[in-house]
XYZ file of C-alpha atoms in Angstrom:
685
model
C -44.895 -40.779 -15.689
C -47.077 -43.603 -17.032
C -44.574 -44.250 -19.831
C -41.918 -44.820 -17.177
C -43.902 -47.380 -15.180
C -45.490 -45.143 -12.549
C -49.049 -45.516 -11.252
C -50.757 -42.720 -9.337
C -52.480 -44.016 -6.211
C -54.314 -42.315 -3.384
C -55.895 -43.045 -0.044
C -59.183 -41.343 0.729
C -60.730 -40.495 4.077
C -64.181 -39.291 3.040
C -66.419 -37.245 5.296
C -68.819 -39.931 6.548
C -71.857 -39.985 8.819
C -72.620 -42.929 11.082
C -75.092 -45.340 9.413
C -76.131 -42.743 6.788
C -75.612 -44.678 3.553
C -76.840 -41.972 1.172
C -74.587 -39.364 2.772
C -71.622 -41.735 2.663
C -72.313 -42.692 -0.966
C -72.192 -39.041 -1.955
C -69.009 -38.514 0.088
C -67.343 -41.473 -1.655
C -68.254 -40.066 -5.063
C -67.101 -36.575 -4.119
C -63.671 -37.947 -3.266
C -63.671 -40.024 -6.453
C -64.239 -36.861 -8.477
C -61.432 -35.083 -6.625
C -59.143 -38.016 -7.386
C -60.241 -37.944 -11.022
C -59.199 -34.291 -11.253
C -55.809 -35.227 -9.769
C -55.313 -37.978 -12.405
C -55.363 -40.768 -9.806
C -55.306 -44.324 -11.183
C -56.232 -46.216 -7.990
C -58.182 -44.842 -5.018
C -58.375 -46.761 -1.722
C -61.150 -45.989 0.775
C -61.559 -47.135 4.401
C -63.238 -50.349 5.475
C -67.070 -50.421 5.397
C -67.072 -46.784 4.316
C -70.588 -46.991 2.812
C -72.318 -47.781 6.089
C -69.459 -46.651 8.374
C -67.666 -49.258 10.480
C -68.706 -48.758 14.093
C -72.446 -49.387 13.813
C -72.462 -52.690 15.703
C -75.686 -54.689 15.292
C -76.992 -52.243 12.706
C -74.869 -54.213 10.219
C -77.461 -56.998 10.485
C -80.494 -54.837 9.780
C -82.154 -55.720 6.482
C -82.753 -52.094 5.585
C -79.075 -51.311 6.088
C -77.925 -54.286 3.990
C -80.236 -53.361 1.110
C -79.301 -49.676 1.252
C -75.605 -50.555 1.031
C -76.114 -52.792 -2.001
C -78.181 -50.129 -3.736
C -75.470 -47.539 -3.048
C -72.913 -49.870 -4.596
C -74.962 -49.946 -7.788
C -75.103 -46.155 -7.914
C -71.348 -45.834 -7.392
C -70.675 -48.407 -10.131
C -72.850 -46.421 -12.520
C -71.211 -43.103 -11.630
C -67.726 -44.597 -12.032
C -68.180 -44.820 -15.816
C -67.118 -41.190 -16.144
C -64.233 -41.397 -13.659
C -60.575 -42.216 -14.200
C -59.626 -44.004 -10.945
C -60.226 -47.600 -10.045
C -62.193 -47.354 -6.780
C -61.710 -49.699 -3.826
C -64.646 -49.193 -1.463
C -65.698 -51.016 1.692
C -69.171 -52.525 2.056
C -70.961 -55.408 3.774
C -72.566 -57.819 1.271
C -74.743 -60.933 1.587
C -73.685 -64.234 0.067
C -75.379 -67.622 0.606
C -77.005 -66.642 3.853
C -73.943 -64.982 5.348
C -72.800 -61.376 5.629
C -69.228 -60.561 4.586
C -67.059 -57.523 5.259
C -65.876 -56.796 1.714
C -63.669 -54.677 -0.486
C -65.190 -53.898 -3.893
C -63.078 -53.031 -6.947
C -64.957 -50.717 -9.317
C -63.720 -49.301 -12.634
C -65.389 -47.516 -15.535
C -68.922 -48.635 -14.837
C -68.038 -52.196 -13.803
C -67.874 -54.000 -10.505
C -64.674 -55.949 -11.192
C -64.697 -58.210 -8.166
C -65.345 -58.539 -4.448
C -62.772 -59.551 -1.823
C -64.024 -60.733 1.609
C -62.112 -60.056 4.813
C -60.141 -63.114 5.910
C -59.381 -62.447 9.578
C -62.160 -61.113 11.796
C -60.962 -59.527 15.039
C -62.980 -60.708 18.021
C -61.005 -59.507 21.024
C -60.953 -56.449 23.296
C -63.053 -53.779 21.534
C -63.745 -55.888 18.413
C -66.817 -58.083 17.841
C -66.734 -58.744 14.091
C -67.593 -62.450 14.334
C -70.911 -61.350 15.817
C -71.893 -59.902 12.426
C -69.624 -61.221 9.670
C -68.449 -64.533 8.258
C -64.758 -65.050 7.487
C -63.810 -65.207 3.835
C -60.381 -66.749 4.328
C -61.279 -70.000 2.522
C -63.340 -68.482 -0.279
C -61.672 -68.960 -3.653
C -62.992 -69.431 -7.155
C -66.500 -68.250 -6.263
C -68.784 -65.521 -7.568
C -71.201 -63.245 -5.740
C -74.411 -61.696 -7.029
C -74.577 -57.923 -6.545
C -77.466 -55.887 -7.939
C -78.373 -58.677 -10.336
C -74.837 -59.254 -11.663
C -72.490 -62.134 -10.882
C -68.911 -61.012 -10.224
C -65.755 -62.798 -9.016
C -65.695 -63.299 -5.236
C -62.834 -64.540 -3.109
C -59.409 -63.918 -1.631
C -57.739 -65.226 -4.796
C -58.201 -62.113 -6.944
C -55.445 -60.043 -8.534
C -56.643 -57.067 -10.557
C -54.504 -56.246 -13.599
C -54.600 -53.231 -15.883
C -54.791 -53.893 -19.610
C -53.403 -50.410 -20.221
C -50.446 -50.007 -17.852
C -48.041 -52.970 -17.628
C -47.034 -53.644 -14.037
C -50.201 -52.115 -12.579
C -51.532 -55.105 -10.645
C -53.119 -54.829 -7.241
C -54.313 -57.108 -4.460
C -56.709 -56.231 -1.649
C -56.882 -57.153 2.015
C -58.899 -55.633 4.844
C -57.676 -54.203 8.151
C -56.994 -57.148 10.514
C -55.682 -59.200 7.582
C -52.287 -57.533 7.733
C -52.064 -57.930 11.494
C -52.221 -61.702 10.905
C -49.127 -63.897 11.144
C -49.373 -64.600 7.420
C -51.129 -61.680 5.739
C -53.099 -62.601 2.600
C -51.162 -59.875 0.764
C -48.009 -62.008 0.934
C -49.639 -64.516 -1.416
C -51.084 -61.654 -3.434
C -47.572 -60.338 -4.070
C -46.306 -63.815 -4.958
C -49.233 -64.058 -7.384
C -47.921 -60.995 -9.207
C -49.501 -57.969 -7.533
C -47.176 -54.975 -7.310
C -49.549 -52.826 -5.236
C -51.055 -54.199 -2.015
C -54.091 -52.325 -0.701
C -55.650 -52.282 2.740
C -59.123 -50.918 3.500
C -59.121 -50.371 7.242
C -61.236 -48.976 10.040
C -58.713 -49.435 12.888
C -59.600 -47.155 15.757
C -56.785 -45.063 17.155
C -55.060 -45.521 20.532
C -51.689 -44.265 21.722
C -48.872 -45.774 19.657
C -51.078 -47.434 17.054
C -50.057 -45.039 14.289
C -46.446 -46.147 14.713
C -47.552 -49.771 14.611
C -49.385 -49.228 11.330
C -46.321 -47.548 9.849
C -44.198 -50.484 10.973
C -46.530 -53.048 9.426
C -46.928 -51.151 6.144
C -43.210 -50.550 5.834
C -42.377 -54.140 6.717
C -44.903 -55.679 4.327
C -43.876 -53.438 1.427
C -40.232 -54.389 1.978
C -40.800 -58.096 2.647
C -43.236 -58.541 -0.240
C -41.160 -56.368 -2.612
C -44.218 -54.266 -3.316
C -46.052 -51.048 -2.604
C -48.476 -50.928 0.303
C -51.436 -48.524 0.367
C -53.287 -48.214 3.676
C -56.474 -46.204 4.308
C -58.103 -45.980 7.770
C -61.465 -44.603 8.879
C -61.590 -41.057 10.188
C -63.846 -38.349 11.564
C -67.525 -39.162 11.264
C -67.309 -42.701 12.635
C -69.139 -43.308 15.888
C -67.190 -42.292 18.979
C -69.478 -44.156 21.391
C -66.499 -46.107 22.684
C -63.696 -45.474 20.179
C -61.893 -42.697 18.300
C -60.603 -42.539 14.709
C -57.714 -40.689 13.079
C -58.134 -41.292 9.329
C -54.538 -42.322 8.739
C -53.525 -42.911 5.135
C -50.019 -44.060 4.207
C -48.316 -45.186 1.011
C -45.083 -47.194 1.101
C -42.912 -48.623 -1.667
C -40.152 -51.171 -1.001
C -39.953 -49.978 2.592
C -39.833 -46.275 1.679
C -42.581 -43.907 2.852
C -43.910 -41.983 -0.149
C -46.799 -40.085 1.426
C -49.077 -39.904 4.470
C -52.264 -38.036 5.186
C -53.060 -35.524 7.894
C -54.489 -37.367 10.868
C -57.539 -36.234 12.867
C -58.628 -33.959 10.043
C -62.204 -32.681 10.026
C -62.103 -32.456 6.246
C -61.868 -35.197 3.605
C -58.294 -36.315 3.019
C -56.765 -37.364 -0.299
C -53.222 -38.668 0.103
C -51.552 -39.084 -3.312
C -48.283 -40.638 -4.483
C -46.884 -42.090 -7.698
C -45.795 -45.707 -7.254
C -42.961 -47.019 -9.400
C -44.262 -50.440 -10.479
C -41.345 -50.778 -12.872
C -38.890 -50.381 -9.972
C -40.777 -53.040 -7.991
C -40.661 -55.528 -10.861
C -36.972 -54.804 -11.490
C -36.216 -55.471 -7.839
C -38.037 -58.793 -7.969
C -35.859 -59.783 -10.927
C -32.842 -59.295 -8.674
C -34.239 -61.256 -5.731
C -34.238 -65.024 -6.315
C -35.609 -65.398 -2.784
C -38.873 -63.875 -4.035
C -39.181 -66.549 -6.718
C -38.188 -69.277 -4.239
C -40.966 -68.114 -1.927
C -43.417 -68.359 -4.819
C -42.286 -71.963 -5.383
C -42.727 -72.845 -1.712
C -46.202 -71.262 -1.767
C -47.206 -73.444 -4.717
C -46.892 -70.790 -7.438
C -49.897 -68.630 -6.458
C -50.012 -67.004 -9.907
C -51.233 -70.362 -11.258
C -54.199 -70.643 -8.902
C -55.135 -67.003 -8.339
C -57.620 -65.411 -10.698
C -56.422 -62.381 -12.652
C -59.200 -59.858 -13.222
C -58.336 -57.607 -16.165
C -59.640 -54.075 -16.329
C -59.387 -51.097 -18.624
C -59.185 -47.546 -17.425
C -58.130 -44.250 -18.941
C -54.878 -42.991 -17.429
C -53.853 -39.452 -18.299
C -52.270 -39.391 -21.740
C -50.099 -36.344 -21.124
C -47.472 -35.081 -18.719
C -49.084 -34.800 -15.278
C -45.865 -34.272 -13.337
C -44.578 -36.648 -10.679
C -45.899 -36.833 -7.119
C -43.309 -38.682 -5.098
C -40.121 -37.790 -3.262
C -37.086 -38.178 -5.542
C -33.883 -37.889 -3.553
C -31.214 -35.727 -5.170
C -28.593 -37.692 -3.250
C -29.753 -41.321 -3.159
C -26.541 -42.452 -1.425
C -26.692 -39.772 1.281
C -28.623 -40.277 4.540
C -31.563 -37.875 4.379
C -33.608 -38.805 7.439
C -33.214 -35.640 9.478
C -34.428 -37.294 12.678
C -31.846 -40.063 12.366
C -29.084 -38.227 10.549
C -26.480 -38.683 13.257
C -27.193 -42.405 13.592
C -27.047 -42.949 9.819
C -23.747 -41.094 9.444
C -22.307 -42.901 12.443
C -23.241 -46.211 10.851
C -21.767 -45.371 7.435
C -18.518 -44.053 8.915
C -18.064 -46.992 11.258
C -18.685 -49.593 8.542
C -15.474 -48.287 6.994
C -13.705 -48.079 10.324
C -14.665 -51.621 11.297
C -13.609 -53.012 7.909
C -10.170 -51.462 8.272
C -9.834 -52.578 11.898
C -10.440 -56.194 10.912
C -7.837 -55.960 8.153
C -5.287 -54.513 10.596
C -5.965 -57.363 13.039
C -5.821 -60.117 10.411
C -2.587 -58.945 8.788
C -0.660 -58.062 11.928
C 0.643 -55.041 10.045
C 3.100 -52.654 11.666
C 1.896 -49.510 9.885
C -0.703 -48.013 7.580
C 0.613 -46.145 4.546
C -1.504 -43.511 2.833
C -1.018 -40.754 0.302
C -2.512 -37.476 1.544
C -3.298 -34.938 -1.178
C -5.474 -32.466 0.671
C -8.455 -33.610 -1.425
C -11.703 -35.254 -0.347
C -10.913 -38.926 -0.840
C -7.554 -39.098 0.900
C -8.916 -36.894 3.692
C -11.784 -39.258 4.367
C -9.614 -42.368 4.158
C -7.202 -40.771 6.608
C -9.822 -39.931 9.219
C -11.214 -43.471 8.884
C -7.702 -44.799 9.525
C -7.275 -42.454 12.508
C -10.497 -43.649 14.097
C -9.556 -47.305 13.447
C -6.296 -46.766 15.305
C -8.132 -45.059 18.165
C -10.520 -47.975 18.569
C -7.721 -50.551 18.442
C -5.679 -48.657 21.005
C -2.915 -47.915 18.510
C -1.109 -44.559 18.444
C -1.980 -42.442 15.421
C 1.714 -42.389 14.600
C 0.993 -45.942 13.390
C -0.278 -44.186 10.248
C 2.414 -43.017 7.837
C 1.050 -40.229 5.653
C 2.867 -38.840 2.618
C 2.012 -35.788 0.591
C 3.552 -36.078 -2.861
C 3.373 -32.818 -4.825
C 3.477 -33.040 -8.610
C 3.352 -30.620 -11.515
C -0.215 -29.458 -10.766
C -0.235 -29.484 -6.970
C -1.466 -26.222 -5.513
C -0.088 -24.614 -2.390
C -3.558 -24.682 -0.864
C -4.080 -28.437 -1.084
C -0.523 -29.189 0.002
C -0.945 -26.884 2.988
C -4.228 -28.578 3.900
C -2.578 -31.992 3.633
C 0.127 -30.933 6.104
C -2.354 -29.255 8.451
C -4.522 -32.386 8.508
C -1.619 -34.768 9.150
C -0.334 -32.573 11.969
C -3.787 -32.111 13.513
C -4.326 -35.873 13.540
C -0.865 -36.569 14.947
C 0.209 -39.149 12.364
C 3.727 -39.797 11.090
C 4.008 -37.340 8.190
C 6.470 -36.797 5.374
C 6.696 -35.266 1.904
C 8.096 -36.699 -1.317
C 8.364 -34.416 -4.339
C 7.605 -36.666 -7.329
C 8.499 -34.095 -9.984
C 12.155 -35.147 -10.388
C 11.188 -38.826 -10.780
C 8.321 -37.942 -13.099
C 10.581 -35.775 -15.242
C 13.082 -38.609 -15.510
C 10.393 -41.082 -16.542
C 8.976 -38.676 -19.124
C 12.481 -38.240 -20.505
C 13.041 -41.999 -20.605
C 9.879 -42.599 -22.616
C 10.477 -39.644 -24.914
C 7.452 -37.623 -23.891
C 7.140 -34.144 -25.401
C 6.861 -32.493 -21.967
C 10.452 -33.541 -21.209
C 11.496 -31.537 -24.286
C 9.828 -28.403 -22.971
C 6.487 -28.676 -24.778
C 3.278 -28.047 -22.746
C 1.764 -31.441 -23.541
C -0.506 -32.513 -20.670
C -2.040 -35.710 -21.994
C -3.166 -38.904 -20.251
C 0.383 -40.242 -20.211
C 1.592 -37.082 -18.508
C -1.088 -37.518 -15.846
C -0.645 -41.262 -15.405
C 3.099 -40.989 -14.901
C 2.414 -38.897 -11.803
C -0.465 -41.055 -10.518
C 1.571 -44.207 -11.069
C 4.652 -42.868 -9.324
C 2.654 -41.917 -6.258
C 1.206 -45.401 -5.960
C 4.618 -46.968 -6.646
C 6.181 -44.958 -3.847
C 3.392 -45.926 -1.440
C 3.766 -49.643 -2.128
C 7.547 -49.503 -1.641
C 7.103 -47.456 1.541
C 4.628 -50.032 2.824
C 7.151 -52.779 2.163
C 9.898 -50.804 3.872
C 7.752 -50.156 6.960
C 6.031 -53.563 7.260
C 2.679 -52.007 6.437
C -0.024 -51.920 3.821
C -1.384 -49.208 1.545
C -4.770 -47.656 2.321
C -6.648 -46.991 -0.914
C -8.350 -43.626 -1.211
C -10.327 -44.001 -4.477
C -14.132 -43.920 -4.142
C -17.176 -45.587 -5.689
C -17.902 -42.667 -8.040
C -14.409 -42.806 -9.540
C -14.724 -46.565 -10.032
C -18.057 -46.073 -11.804
C -16.573 -43.516 -14.184
C -13.173 -45.140 -14.591
C -11.620 -41.946 -13.223
C -8.566 -43.692 -11.812
C -5.225 -44.939 -13.101
C -5.195 -48.705 -13.566
C -2.648 -51.037 -11.990
C 0.252 -49.018 -10.664
C -2.027 -46.083 -9.973
C -4.775 -44.951 -7.653
C -6.983 -47.874 -8.746
C -4.761 -50.186 -6.681
C -4.045 -50.544 -2.949
C -3.895 -53.223 -0.271
C -7.278 -52.258 1.210
C -9.684 -49.722 -0.302
C -11.733 -48.214 2.525
C -13.576 -45.812 0.209
C -14.448 -48.282 -2.560
C -18.069 -48.547 -1.402
C -18.564 -44.833 -0.762
C -19.584 -42.413 -3.553
C -18.195 -38.899 -3.710
C -21.427 -37.256 -2.510
C -21.467 -39.415 0.613
C -17.778 -38.764 1.289
C -18.466 -35.026 1.218
C -21.346 -35.447 3.612
C -19.461 -37.739 6.016
C -16.525 -35.340 6.200
C -18.944 -32.524 6.998
C -20.603 -34.712 9.651
C -17.227 -35.504 11.220
C -16.231 -31.835 11.147
C -19.434 -30.644 12.798
C -19.670 -33.420 15.348
C -17.423 -34.587 18.135
C -15.487 -37.263 16.241
C -12.337 -35.091 16.124
C -10.917 -32.006 17.840
C -11.508 -28.419 16.706
C -8.192 -28.109 14.880
C -8.962 -31.177 12.772
C -12.531 -30.032 12.126
C -11.304 -26.660 10.871
C -9.033 -28.328 8.308
C -11.828 -30.682 7.244
C -14.154 -27.766 6.498
C -11.404 -26.037 4.522
C -10.892 -29.160 2.416
C -14.630 -29.363 1.724
C -14.466 -25.871 0.204
C -11.713 -26.860 -2.260
C -12.449 -27.478 -5.961
C -12.373 -31.203 -6.797
C -9.275 -31.708 -8.950
C -6.681 -34.428 -9.594
C -4.093 -31.623 -9.744
C -2.019 -33.405 -12.376
C -1.889 -30.527 -14.868
C -0.140 -27.210 -14.103
C -2.349 -24.199 -13.430
C -3.083 -22.319 -16.659
C -2.142 -18.757 -17.440
C -5.681 -17.714 -16.506
C -5.194 -19.204 -13.054
C -7.753 -21.964 -13.662
C -6.962 -25.310 -12.030
C -7.746 -28.673 -13.584
C -11.414 -29.405 -12.781
C -12.577 -33.012 -12.514
C -16.275 -32.188 -12.768
C -15.786 -30.036 -15.866
C -14.328 -33.129 -17.521
C -16.583 -35.956 -16.347
C -19.644 -34.114 -15.041
C -20.952 -33.104 -11.621
C -20.508 -35.880 -9.098
C -23.978 -35.189 -7.698
C -25.480 -36.095 -11.088
C -23.147 -39.026 -11.701
C -23.973 -40.518 -8.306
C -27.677 -40.093 -9.058
C -27.226 -41.916 -12.384
C -25.135 -44.651 -10.754
C -27.691 -45.438 -8.068
C -30.611 -45.852 -10.456
C -28.623 -47.811 -13.050
C -26.761 -50.108 -10.662
C -29.384 -50.688 -7.951
C -32.544 -51.005 -10.065
C -31.367 -51.378 -13.671
C -33.429 -48.378 -14.760
C -33.437 -47.417 -18.438
C -31.555 -44.230 -19.370
C -34.752 -42.396 -20.321
C -36.238 -43.104 -16.911
C -33.032 -42.064 -15.167
C -33.200 -38.778 -17.092
C -36.879 -38.379 -16.170
C -36.137 -38.888 -12.477
C -33.043 -36.679 -12.558
C -35.013 -33.863 -14.164
C -37.685 -34.030 -11.481
C -35.021 -34.129 -8.761
C -32.657 -31.431 -10.058
C -34.558 -28.989 -12.276
C -35.399 -26.497 -9.507
C -33.254 -25.948 -6.422
C -36.235 -24.404 -4.635
C -38.346 -27.567 -4.954
C -38.098 -30.739 -2.920
C -35.924 -31.370 0.113
C -32.183 -31.206 0.659
C -30.140 -33.201 3.178
C -30.085 -31.548 6.589
C -27.327 -28.966 6.889
C -26.579 -28.894 3.160
C -24.905 -25.532 2.303
C -27.166 -23.121 0.418
C -24.370 -22.106 -1.959
C -24.018 -25.734 -3.091
C -27.697 -26.164 -4.000
C -27.439 -26.570 -7.764
C -30.024 -27.184 -10.453
C -29.784 -28.666 -13.953
C -32.001 -28.459 -17.013
C -32.840 -31.454 -19.170
C -30.157 -30.601 -21.728
C -27.404 -30.732 -19.095
C -28.823 -33.905 -17.549
C -28.995 -35.627 -20.927
C -25.466 -34.584 -21.867
C -23.873 -35.800 -18.647
C -25.987 -38.971 -18.651
C -24.686 -39.831 -22.112
C -21.143 -39.321 -20.847
C -21.881 -41.513 -17.811
C -23.301 -44.326 -19.955
C -20.229 -44.364 -22.191
C -17.836 -44.399 -19.259
C -19.769 -46.863 -17.103
C -20.749 -49.475 -19.686
C -18.117 -49.182 -22.406
C -14.647 -48.706 -21.005
C -14.368 -48.700 -17.201
C -15.265 -52.255 -16.234
C -11.731 -53.660 -16.628
C -10.645 -51.398 -13.769
C -13.511 -52.588 -11.570
C -12.845 -56.252 -12.347
C -9.485 -56.018 -10.596
C -10.193 -53.785 -7.625
C -8.817 -54.593 -4.167
C -10.891 -55.500 -1.122
C -13.059 -52.869 0.544
C -16.320 -52.821 2.545
C -19.750 -52.266 1.029
C -21.345 -49.292 2.774
C -24.652 -48.432 1.087
C -27.661 -50.564 0.178
C -27.396 -48.778 -3.154
C -24.602 -51.216 -3.904
C -20.899 -51.483 -4.551
C -18.923 -52.221 -7.717
C -16.768 -55.095 -6.541
C -16.905 -58.086 -8.909
C -17.242 -60.158 -5.728
C -20.329 -58.216 -4.661
C -23.124 -56.281 -6.345
C -21.771 -55.799 -9.852
C -20.488 -58.359 -12.343
C -20.039 -57.326 -15.951
C -17.775 -58.049 -18.941
C -14.851 -55.716 -19.500
C -15.419 -55.594 -23.257
C -19.137 -54.718 -23.394
C -20.661 -52.078 -25.647
C -22.753 -49.133 -24.427
C -24.773 -49.092 -27.670
C -28.033 -50.401 -26.153
C -28.153 -47.723 -23.450
C -27.071 -44.900 -25.747
C -29.689 -45.881 -28.328
C -32.461 -45.931 -25.704
C -31.403 -42.488 -24.487
C -31.283 -41.114 -28.027
C -34.689 -42.528 -28.919
C -36.594 -41.477 -25.812
C -34.975 -38.257 -24.574
C -34.899 -36.116 -27.710
C -35.945 -32.715 -26.405
C -36.837 -30.551 -23.457
C -40.038 -30.561 -21.377
C -42.461 -27.669 -21.327
C -41.327 -24.609 -19.460
C -43.147 -23.498 -16.337
C -43.997 -26.974 -15.030
C -44.990 -26.949 -11.369
C -42.469 -28.137 -8.813
C -42.396 -31.875 -8.168
C -43.726 -32.550 -4.700
C-alpha cells in the first residue's frame, strides 16, 4: 500500500482519568503500541489528552503544568521504538503564557508544537480563562524539557520516506471558525489535516462534526482526521462520546464506536496520491493558493523520518466494486432518482429546443436500448406528450435471438409507444454481395465487416426514419462502450442526434433498470419485462448462434463490464497508474465474501477475480482506451454527464489525441504487476 501512495492513519480515544497525568501518559503509550502493531503511520489523539480537557482551573496549577511537560518527555523517549507519528494534546508554557497545544512526536523526537488558534469562550466554554490564543504565532520556537522545537501555526510536517505524506494540525474550535487554519495548511501542501478535539457531546453534534469534516476534506482537497475526547473526562457538567472520523475528498473512510468504555483505535488508509492527483486537476486549488499569498513559501516544513512497514500489510479502506453505482443504502432511492432524471431532463430540454415531432429509437431487447427507451418514456410523461410520440423499431439481423426480439416487442407494447419491425437481413445480404464479402458466397465468415454492415444499416434506417417522421434519433450507446471503442463509428451505433446514455456506464445502467423495475416508475407489466432483460446475456447479437448453441458474448471478447468500469473510473477520474488500478481492483474483487455490495445486488451476480484475470483484462482495457478508441469519442454526439466520475465527451471531462500510443501505460503495468500476491491474505476491510 505504501508503494501506491497510501498512508495508514488512526484516531485514538485512550482510556483517560481526570487530571491523572501518569495514568493518561500510560494510556497514550498503550494506544501507541496498539497502533504500532497495526502498522499505523500517523496516530491522532484528543485535545489535552495528557491532563484531560475538562479540569477547569486545574490547568493553571504549577504541579499540573510540570507533570504534563515531564510526561511529554517520557512519551518522546518511548516513541523511539514505535512506528507511528504521534499527535498528542498538552498544555505548555511559553513566555509567561499557557497554550493549548498539539505536539508532533516521531522516533524519539518532538518535531514541533502547534498552538490552538481559536479559543471558545461562550456557553459551556471558558478557554480564554486559562489559555492564550496562538493564532498569530509563526516562525517561533518553544522550549520543552530543555529542547527548542518549532512552535506556531505555520508548521507542515513532511515525511522523508513516503512522498505525499504531509500533515497539518489544528485543534477543536479551529475548524468551527469561519476560516479554519487547515485551509491554509492544505494550500501550503498538507494532504492530511488533523484535528485534536475535546468537543463535548450534545444532541445533533455528531452530525455537525461529520458535516464539517466532510466539507473541509472536500473543500481543501485533502483528508481530514478528527479525534474527540471520550469516556474518562469529567462529567461534572458535560458528557463525551469519543468520536473519531476519517474523511478523504468528502468520502467517509472510517469512524469509531461512540460512547465506548474501552480505548478506541479507528484506522483507515488514506490515498495521498489520489489527493495530489485531484489537486493537479483543480486549477481553483492553485488559484486559491495564489490569493492566499502562496502559503507554501511562508510556512515551515518540518521533515521527519519514520519506519513504515516494508511489506504487504493489506489495505484498510472501503474500495467500491462499482464506483459509478450509488452505494449509499440509506439514500439509494434518492441517488437513483437523481441519476435517472438527469437523463430525463437532458432529453426533455432537447425535445423542447428542437420542436421535434417524434423520437426515433432502435429497440434490441438489450440493456442500453431498454434504458434509453424508458428514459424517453418518462421524458414524454413529464412533458405531457403521449408515449406514441416515441417510434421504436426492432431490427433483427443474422444473430438476433427470439428471446431478445420478444423482449423488445413486449417492452414497446408495455410502454405504449409506436412500434414496428424492420428485418435488416435482406438489405445486409445485398450490401455484403455488393462489396464481395465471403458470407454472401455462403462462407461462414463473421468478421468485423460482417458485424458493421448490420450495425451501420440499423443506424442508417433510424436516421432516415427520423427524417421521414420529423424526429430525431435517440442514441443508446453507453459510457463503457465509448471507453472501449465497442461501437461502430459514423453510420453505426456511435452516432445519433442525442445520446442519453453517453454519460452512463454499463454497471449503472443495469442498476438503474433494476431500480426502475422494483420501484413505482412504471407499471407491473413493464417492470416484468425489465427484469427479464436484466437476466439476458450481454451480446451485440451480430453473429449467428453457433452449433453448440452459444451466443456471441460481449464480455468474453472485451472483458467483464464490472471490471472495465472499475478501471475506467480510476484512470479517467484520478489518472491512477495501471499498477495502482490493479492493486485496488484486486482488493475490491478478489473475494466476493469480503466488503460490501450495492443494496439489492443479486447474489448470483456476485463475482470475484484473481490478480491474473484482473491484469489480463486491464491490459486489454489500456490498449482499447488509450490506443485506438479515442477517434470515436472525439466525434460523439451531445449527451448529459451523469456521474461525478466523469464523461468522455471531448467537450467535457476527457480530451485526448486520437493517435496516441498506449506504450507508457502497458510498460508500467508490465513492470509493476508481474505476479500474484500471497495466497490466504485476509479480507480487505
